[in-house]
Amino acid sequence: MAEPVVRIPDAKVALSTASVYPESTATAFEIAARLGYDGVEVMVWNDPVSQDIDALRRLSDYHGIPILAVHAPCLLITQRVWSTDPWTKLQRARAAAEKLGAGAVVVHPPFRWQRQYARDFVQGIWRMADETDVRFAVENMYPWRYRDREMLAYAPDWDVTKDDYRHFTIDLSHAATARTDALDMVDRMGDRLGHVHLADGLGSNKDEHLVPGRGTQPCVELLERLARTGFDGHVVIEVNTRRAMSGAEREADLAEALAFTRLHLASPVKADRR
């Protein structure tokens, strides 16, 4: 039997429901199924369907598309979603993930003004991770910038590798906005890298979430590294399609992102033998 030419990891490629905004969560399931994604990551936000476990289960069953991850409501616009208490939000995200069969909860570090939450965050995430098989994957963020001013909006730090977490999420668009070396950050995460948000960026002050390949981030290098190391987490396409002029243009962007990811999420076997 011929030996394989390339090594493809077990990692599944999912579509973040945020990638279809301002379209609905339900639309994301429909597009993910039509384009051949392996699953979805549900961004819990102001869309009532994203907050409703039963509605999400029905969408998953109807489209035959599994829910692989739940993104906890950590954004400024979701401060009142699933309670105003941040720990309650994470508890509900964990419960949703468990009930929906998702393997990961993505969470941002606290805002600096959430002082008590920030003070207890690292220990609290460890405590919650010990209570479930779901991975709590803490995501790298970035400083906020306006002209020549920089504000450190997250605590303990936007660079989550400075603290001790069981699992990390690497977001390449956030790395671009932070103007940090994404591959160096991945090196620091090591085998605790449990989740990937794949998008591109040009290093502007705004978090761009470009389709992979349209910016300056090492999307190809990261995907090939994941293949070489046998990454078993999820690779989630989280891109901004708000400027799409039509549904067809949005789908074309998401199809391009999926094709890019599948193409590069492979490693030549011969290269490993040198």
Tab-separated table of C-alpha atoms in Angstrom:
chain	number	residue	atom	x	y	z
A	1	MET	CA	0.000	0.000	0.000
A	2	ALA	CA	1.453	3.362	-1.025
A	3	GLU	CA	2.481	5.702	1.750
A	4	PRO	CA	0.570	9.010	1.972
A	5	VAL	CA	2.128	12.048	0.342
A	6	VAL	CA	0.714	14.505	2.847
A	7	ARG	CA	-0.333	14.364	6.467
A	8	ILE	CA	-3.710	15.884	7.310
A	9	PRO	CA	-4.545	16.331	11.004
A	10	ASP	CA	-7.804	15.355	12.658
A	11	ALA	CA	-8.656	19.034	13.175
A	12	LYS	CA	-12.081	20.009	11.886
A	13	VAL	CA	-12.699	23.248	9.982
A	14	ALA	CA	-15.657	25.191	11.356
A	15	LEU	CA	-17.460	28.394	10.446
A	16	SER	CA	-17.986	30.991	13.130
A	17	THR	CA	-21.545	32.259	13.043
A	18	ALA	CA	-20.004	35.735	13.435
A	19	SER	CA	-18.674	35.360	9.877
A	20	VAL	CA	-22.115	35.960	8.358
A	21	TYR	CA	-22.943	39.115	10.365
A	22	PRO	CA	-25.237	41.023	9.886
A	23	GLU	CA	-27.052	37.887	8.749
A	24	SER	CA	-28.475	35.589	11.412
A	25	THR	CA	-27.160	32.592	13.308
A	26	ALA	CA	-29.590	30.418	11.350
A	27	THR	CA	-28.078	31.662	8.083
A	28	ALA	CA	-24.625	30.617	9.274
A	29	PHE	CA	-25.775	27.012	9.718
A	30	GLU	CA	-27.318	27.010	6.252
A	31	ILE	CA	-24.158	28.387	4.613
A	32	ALA	CA	-21.825	26.095	6.565
A	33	ALA	CA	-23.790	23.044	5.435
A	34	ARG	CA	-24.005	24.184	1.822
A	35	LEU	CA	-20.284	24.934	1.537
A	36	GLY	CA	-19.132	21.753	3.266
A	37	TYR	CA	-17.740	23.024	6.574
A	38	ASP	CA	-17.217	20.383	9.253
A	39	GLY	CA	-19.222	22.332	11.815
A	40	VAL	CA	-19.910	25.723	13.339
A	41	GLU	CA	-18.746	27.787	16.279
A	42	VAL	CA	-21.681	29.652	17.777
A	43	MET	CA	-20.956	33.244	18.706
A	44	VAL	CA	-23.395	33.996	21.518
A	45	TRP	CA	-24.555	37.554	20.976
A	46	ASN	CA	-27.749	39.607	20.599
A	47	ASP	CA	-29.402	37.233	18.124
A	48	PRO	CA	-31.923	35.349	20.330
A	49	VAL	CA	-31.292	32.097	18.430
A	50	SER	CA	-27.598	32.170	19.443
A	51	GLN	CA	-28.713	32.181	23.088
A	52	ASP	CA	-31.271	29.374	22.782
A	53	ILE	CA	-29.875	25.851	23.229
A	54	ASP	CA	-32.999	24.149	21.892
A	55	ALA	CA	-33.089	26.357	18.788
A	56	LEU	CA	-29.396	25.698	18.163
A	57	ARG	CA	-29.906	21.946	18.498
A	58	ARG	CA	-32.762	22.063	15.979
A	59	LEU	CA	-30.600	23.991	13.504
A	60	SER	CA	-27.756	21.530	13.963
A	61	ASP	CA	-30.039	18.543	13.417
A	62	TYR	CA	-31.870	20.076	10.449
A	63	HIS	CA	-28.713	21.007	8.548
A	64	GLY	CA	-26.666	18.016	9.702
A	65	ILE	CA	-23.907	20.329	10.885
A	66	PRO	CA	-22.419	19.824	14.366
A	67	ILE	CA	-21.719	22.590	16.847
A	68	LEU	CA	-18.016	22.284	17.619
A	69	ALA	CA	-17.515	25.296	19.883
A	70	VAL	CA	-19.367	28.007	21.778
A	71	HIS	CA	-17.963	31.526	21.977
A	72	ALA	CA	-19.014	33.022	25.308
A	73	PRO	CA	-20.630	36.495	25.158
A	74	CYS	CA	-17.539	38.587	25.982
A	75	LEU	CA	-18.021	41.570	23.651
A	76	LEU	CA	-19.006	45.094	24.635
A	77	ILE	CA	-22.300	44.647	22.787
A	78	THR	CA	-23.103	41.455	24.732
A	79	GLN	CA	-22.657	42.774	28.272
A	80	ARG	CA	-26.282	41.936	29.114
A	81	VAL	CA	-26.508	38.631	27.242
A	82	TRP	CA	-26.878	35.641	29.593
A	83	SER	CA	-26.645	37.918	32.669
A	84	THR	CA	-24.447	40.878	33.516
A	85	ASP	CA	-22.276	38.666	35.733
A	86	PRO	CA	-19.269	37.395	33.727
A	87	TRP	CA	-18.944	34.130	35.665
A	88	THR	CA	-22.607	33.344	35.041
A	89	LYS	CA	-21.971	33.890	31.326
A	90	LEU	CA	-19.138	31.344	31.395
A	91	GLN	CA	-21.207	28.836	33.361
A	92	ARG	CA	-23.998	29.109	30.815
A	93	ALA	CA	-21.515	28.808	27.945
A	94	ARG	CA	-20.136	25.638	29.492
A	95	ALA	CA	-23.631	24.208	29.985
A	96	ALA	CA	-24.504	25.047	26.380
A	97	ALA	CA	-21.339	23.379	25.107
A	98	GLU	CA	-22.009	20.248	27.149
A	99	LYS	CA	-25.623	19.982	26.012
A	100	LEU	CA	-24.767	20.650	22.361
A	101	GLY	CA	-21.772	18.325	22.244
A	102	ALA	CA	-19.289	21.134	21.590
A	103	GLY	CA	-15.693	20.546	22.579
A	104	ALA	CA	-14.620	24.087	23.415
A	105	VAL	CA	-15.715	27.346	24.982
A	106	VAL	CA	-13.842	30.383	23.678
A	107	VAL	CA	-13.443	33.206	26.176
A	108	HIS	CA	-11.751	36.614	26.091
A	109	PRO	CA	-9.724	37.944	29.009
A	110	PRO	CA	-11.690	40.467	31.107
A	111	PHE	CA	-11.874	44.171	30.427
A	112	ARG	CA	-9.672	46.101	32.839
A	113	TRP	CA	-12.687	47.813	34.423
A	114	GLN	CA	-14.041	44.387	35.453
A	115	ARG	CA	-11.632	44.507	38.374
A	116	GLN	CA	-12.858	41.661	40.548
A	117	TYR	CA	-13.446	39.391	37.575
A	118	ALA	CA	-9.961	40.177	36.254
A	119	ARG	CA	-8.373	39.583	39.656
A	120	ASP	CA	-9.870	36.077	39.908
A	121	PHE	CA	-9.878	35.210	36.195
A	122	VAL	CA	-6.859	32.909	35.854
A	123	GLN	CA	-7.725	30.824	38.917
A	124	GLY	CA	-11.408	30.860	38.014
A	125	ILE	CA	-10.798	29.528	34.516
A	126	TRP	CA	-8.695	26.701	35.951
A	127	ARG	CA	-11.463	25.906	38.416
A	128	MET	CA	-14.097	25.776	35.672
A	129	ALA	CA	-11.825	23.726	33.403
A	130	ASP	CA	-11.445	21.161	36.175
A	131	GLU	CA	-15.210	20.679	36.282
A	132	THR	CA	-15.760	19.662	32.651
A	133	ASP	CA	-14.283	17.920	29.622
A	134	VAL	CA	-14.979	21.048	27.565
A	135	ARG	CA	-11.861	23.067	26.789
A	136	PHE	CA	-11.896	26.648	28.056
A	137	ALA	CA	-9.638	28.217	25.414
A	138	VAL	CA	-8.628	31.782	26.345
A	139	GLU	CA	-8.138	34.010	23.313
A	140	ASN	CA	-5.349	36.496	22.598
A	141	MET	CA	-6.573	40.076	22.213
A	142	TYR	CA	-4.811	43.394	21.436
A	143	PRO	CA	-4.268	46.943	22.721
A	144	TRP	CA	-6.887	49.488	21.710
A	145	ARG	CA	-5.406	52.316	19.643
A	146	TYR	CA	-6.600	55.732	18.574
A	147	ARG	CA	-4.175	57.736	16.454
A	148	ASP	CA	-0.937	57.758	18.483
A	149	ARG	CA	-2.546	56.645	21.748
A	150	GLU	CA	-2.679	53.100	23.077
A	151	MET	CA	-5.016	51.789	25.763
A	152	LEU	CA	-4.541	48.458	27.524
A	153	ALA	CA	-8.162	47.370	27.662
A	154	TYR	CA	-7.749	43.789	28.879
A	155	ALA	CA	-6.583	42.257	32.151
A	156	PRO	CA	-4.549	40.433	33.267
A	157	ASP	CA	-3.186	41.082	29.740
A	158	TRP	CA	-4.184	41.062	26.085
A	159	ASP	CA	-1.238	38.678	25.533
A	160	VAL	CA	-2.720	35.640	27.217
A	161	THR	CA	0.580	33.726	27.068
A	162	LYS	CA	1.785	35.854	29.980
A	163	ASP	CA	-0.596	33.929	32.239
A	164	ASP	CA	-1.138	30.260	33.006
A	165	TYR	CA	-4.144	28.742	31.217
A	166	ARG	CA	-4.843	25.127	30.346
A	167	HIS	CA	-5.850	25.953	26.767
A	168	PHE	CA	-5.436	28.896	24.433
A	169	THR	CA	-7.144	30.215	21.321
A	170	ILE	CA	-4.892	31.919	18.767
A	171	ASP	CA	-6.615	34.569	16.652
A	172	LEU	CA	-4.439	35.788	13.783
A	173	SER	CA	-6.474	38.932	13.157
A	174	HIS	CA	-5.989	39.909	16.788
A	175	ALA	CA	-2.266	39.201	16.456
A	176	ALA	CA	-2.166	41.539	13.458
A	177	THR	CA	-3.943	44.307	15.378
A	178	ALA	CA	-1.565	43.812	18.314
A	179	ARG	CA	1.373	43.933	15.860
A	180	THR	CA	2.872	40.876	17.452
A	181	ASP	CA	4.465	37.828	15.835
A	182	ALA	CA	1.708	35.217	15.695
A	183	LEU	CA	4.066	32.266	15.283
A	184	ASP	CA	6.113	33.367	18.296
A	185	MET	CA	2.872	33.491	20.248
A	186	VAL	CA	1.968	30.000	19.047
A	187	ASP	CA	5.404	28.817	20.197
A	188	ARG	CA	4.707	30.212	23.654
A	189	MET	CA	1.324	28.491	23.725
A	190	GLY	CA	2.987	25.195	22.873
A	191	ASP	CA	0.848	22.108	23.351
A	192	ARG	CA	-1.760	24.186	25.187
A	193	LEU	CA	-2.945	25.630	21.876
A	194	GLY	CA	-6.410	24.132	21.732
A	195	HIS	CA	-8.335	26.292	19.266
A	196	VAL	CA	-7.649	28.491	16.231
A	197	HIS	CA	-9.528	31.492	14.863
A	198	LEU	CA	-8.262	31.773	11.308
A	199	ALA	CA	-8.436	35.193	9.705
A	200	ASP	CA	-5.959	37.649	8.238
A	201	GLY	CA	-4.990	41.235	8.960
A	202	LEU	CA	-2.774	44.063	7.784
A	203	GLY	CA	-1.831	45.416	11.207
A	204	SER	CA	-4.174	48.395	11.242
A	205	ASN	CA	-5.687	49.862	14.412
A	206	LYS	CA	-8.926	48.017	13.645
A	207	ASP	CA	-9.500	44.293	14.119
A	208	GLU	CA	-9.950	43.407	10.428
A	209	HIS	CA	-10.706	39.666	10.221
A	210	LEU	CA	-9.850	39.448	6.535
A	211	VAL	CA	-10.278	36.292	4.492
A	212	PRO	CA	-7.086	34.221	4.951
A	213	GLY	CA	-4.522	35.091	2.304
A	214	ARG	CA	-5.617	38.720	1.939
A	215	GLY	CA	-3.387	40.130	4.665
A	216	THR	CA	0.118	39.772	6.043
A	217	GLN	CA	-0.403	37.136	8.719
A	218	PRO	CA	1.322	33.719	8.540
A	219	CYS	CA	-1.887	31.809	7.834
A	220	VAL	CA	-0.184	29.296	5.540
A	221	GLU	CA	2.697	28.711	7.949
A	222	LEU	CA	0.358	28.208	10.889
A	223	LEU	CA	-1.847	25.718	9.068
A	224	GLU	CA	1.145	23.715	7.854
A	225	ARG	CA	2.538	23.688	11.390
A	226	LEU	CA	-0.761	22.399	12.735
A	227	ALA	CA	-0.618	19.580	10.207
A	228	ARG	CA	2.956	18.659	11.125
A	229	THR	CA	2.193	18.563	14.839
A	230	GLY	CA	-1.053	16.593	14.532
A	231	PHE	CA	-3.243	19.370	15.952
A	232	ASP	CA	-6.503	17.908	17.283
A	233	GLY	CA	-8.417	21.091	18.088
A	234	HIS	CA	-10.672	23.073	15.767
A	235	VAL	CA	-9.757	25.594	13.080
A	236	VAL	CA	-12.537	28.169	12.927
A	237	ILE	CA	-12.997	30.602	10.056
A	238	GLU	CA	-13.867	33.892	11.732
A	239	VAL	CA	-13.880	36.574	9.038
A	240	ASN	CA	-15.671	39.858	8.449
A	241	THR	CA	-18.111	39.763	5.508
A	242	ARG	CA	-20.043	42.898	6.383
A	243	ARG	CA	-18.889	44.620	3.196
A	244	ALA	CA	-20.256	41.871	0.968
A	245	MET	CA	-22.687	43.406	-1.513
A	246	SER	CA	-24.842	40.276	-1.730
A	247	GLY	CA	-25.379	36.861	-0.235
A	248	ALA	CA	-23.552	35.333	-3.192
A	249	GLU	CA	-20.493	37.513	-2.536
A	250	ARG	CA	-20.525	36.552	1.147
A	251	GLU	CA	-20.692	32.869	0.279
A	252	ALA	CA	-17.856	33.268	-2.220
A	253	ASP	CA	-15.660	34.745	0.533
A	254	LEU	CA	-16.515	31.920	2.920
A	255	ALA	CA	-15.939	29.297	0.236
A	256	GLU	CA	-12.537	30.857	-0.518
A	257	ALA	CA	-11.635	30.801	3.181
A	258	LEU	CA	-12.593	27.129	3.464
A	259	ALA	CA	-10.639	26.153	0.338
A	260	PHE	CA	-7.577	28.060	1.566
A	261	THR	CA	-7.721	26.335	4.940
A	262	ARG	CA	-8.197	22.828	3.562
A	263	LEU	CA	-5.396	23.357	1.031
A	264	HIS	CA	-2.820	24.398	3.616
A	265	LEU	CA	-3.940	22.244	6.534
A	266	ALA	CA	-1.599	19.548	5.305
A	267	SER	CA	2.097	18.730	5.635
A	268	PRO	CA	4.321	16.841	3.178
A	269	VAL	CA	5.326	13.565	4.810
A	270	LYS	CA	8.755	13.638	3.141
A	271	ALA	CA	9.515	16.994	4.717
A	272	ASP	CA	9.271	15.429	8.168
A	273	ARG	CA	11.949	12.830	7.321
A	274	ARG	CA	14.756	15.245	6.509
